[in-house]
Amino acid sequence: MPRALITGITGQDGSYLAELLLAKGYEVHGLIRRSSTFNTSRIDHLYQDPHDPTARLFLHYGDLSDGARLITLLTKIDPDEVYNLAAQSHVRVSFDEPEHTGDTTGIGSIRLLEAVRVAGVKCRYYQASSSEMFGATPPPQNEDTPFYPRSPYGAAKVYSYWVTRNYREAYGLFAVNGILFNHESPRRGETFVTRKVTRAVARIKAGLEHDLYMGNLDAVRDWGYAPEYVEGMWRMLQADEPTDYVLATGGNFTVRDFVAASFEHAGLDWEKYVRFDERYLRPTEVDALVGDASKAEEKLGWTPRVHTPELARIMVDADLEALEHEGRPWIDRPNLPDWKIPVA
Ligand code: NAP
Ligand code: GDD
């Protein structure tokens, strides 16, 4: 039975990747952070009591800031594949917490690579690289496009990209960078723009809210569907040779397009509800990310099926359904006024 270790298993991508690998017959180990409240809601449906002899999902406490712990875990688990998905992944937050972002999103990767090397584990390694690394370089972007990061997050990802390549070249590690463009789903964190919008659409439709405060509506993104992207990650580690790949849909949509499509799907006119709040602007913006994934299509046979307009409909439907089926979540989780929650 192949064995995989996933850092960031409690995140959007980690949860879909764990599902995929379990369905393929893997034993899956996940790194989770200790927190004072449960942070495993995205993977609770996969959890099995470890006393059950058929259990194939195992969770371990750890953190990318703790290198010694990573060496201990690598030695103990001895995985065939390591997927490094853990990161402080919010671009706007990286301006508020630049040092922490550098420590986890950047240095965290070399701690994990070094743990693989020191533990002497013979595994294949996936690094969650990002289109955010292209930053100010205009689209279309592919594997040969120069990087020009525009945030502490983007700069930290560039560091992780290069150390991954360096461990491939220096130590012969089968290490690959997946340079993924934005990918979303109903499990997307609630402060990323797509989920913020689709969740607000559902709440406005239900009469629970009226105004949605947003930042830059002119930014262009290439939004795909997360379950398809984790399939691409897995394919990268099954290839004959280690190399880096872009995953993207090639779509070219503004934030405004996504907003309009989401409200329209719920039968609402977005212009009646969306307001501007400059606190959602970034000190430096990435104006346009549109990917060219032809290498992944040619070498891995990977092609995205869900494009941005359908993605908006999937996410709006899921948020409408969540409101219907979770009883009255707004009582348990009131939508606090902006000044009481961190701006993101
Ligand atoms: P996400 O939902 O924000 O998940 C991030 C995961 O990292 C969570 O499990 C989080 O744990 C964990 N984590 C954060 N800091 C950690 C630390 N110091 N030690 C250990 N774990 C830590 O992100 P995602 O959307 O699934 O993205 C997965 C990866 O792909 C990230 O590296 C992201 O930067 C990258 N990426 C994402 C996209 C995208 O569009 N989604 C595109 C390109 C690249 P908690 O649950 O405890 O917070
Ligand atoms: N979050 C947020 N909130 N973004 C807003 C808002 C708002 O209220 N209003 C406008 N935007 C704009 C942002 O300025 C940005 O241009 C765009 O919407 C997308 O923002 P996010 O959804 O926060 O994603 P991102 O593109 O900055 O970063 C995501 O994609 C990267 C890959 O390109 C994250 O998932 C990163 O982890 C990932 O690497």
PDB file of N, CA, C and O in Angstrom, residues 25 186 191 222 303 312:
ATOM      1  N   GLY A  25      -6.324   3.946  -2.702  1.00  0.00           N
ATOM      2  CA  GLY A  25      -5.782   2.851  -1.904  1.00  0.00           C
ATOM      3  C   GLY A  25      -4.565   3.206  -1.077  1.00  0.00           C
ATOM      4  O   GLY A  25      -3.905   2.329  -0.519  1.00  0.00           O
ATOM      5  N   PRO A 186     -16.497  24.725  -2.823  1.00  0.00           N
ATOM      6  CA  PRO A 186     -17.302  25.032  -1.634  1.00  0.00           C
ATOM      7  C   PRO A 186     -16.499  24.949  -0.343  1.00  0.00           C
ATOM      8  O   PRO A 186     -16.931  25.472   0.684  1.00  0.00           O
ATOM      9  N   THR A 191     -12.469  33.870   3.510  1.00  0.00           N
ATOM     10  CA  THR A 191     -11.983  35.222   3.229  1.00  0.00           C
ATOM     11  C   THR A 191     -11.283  35.332   1.875  1.00  0.00           C
ATOM     12  O   THR A 191     -10.757  36.398   1.544  1.00  0.00           O
ATOM     13  N   ASP A 222      -7.767  33.505 -13.047  1.00  0.00           N
ATOM     14  CA  ASP A 222      -8.057  32.297 -13.818  1.00  0.00           C
ATOM     15  C   ASP A 222      -8.472  31.256 -12.771  1.00  0.00           C
ATOM     16  O   ASP A 222      -7.634  30.574 -12.216  1.00  0.00           O
ATOM     17  N   THR A 303      -6.435  17.978 -18.033  1.00  0.00           N
ATOM     18  CA  THR A 303      -7.196  19.107 -18.586  1.00  0.00           C
ATOM     19  C   THR A 303      -8.325  19.457 -17.627  1.00  0.00           C
ATOM     20  O   THR A 303      -9.020  18.564 -17.142  1.00  0.00           O
ATOM     21  N   ALA A 312     -18.613  29.321 -10.301  1.00  0.00           N
ATOM     22  CA  ALA A 312     -19.431  30.266  -9.518  1.00  0.00           C
ATOM     23  C   ALA A 312     -20.781  29.621  -9.190  1.00  0.00           C
ATOM     24  O   ALA A 312     -21.268  29.726  -8.055  1.00  0.00           O
TER      25      ALA A 312
END
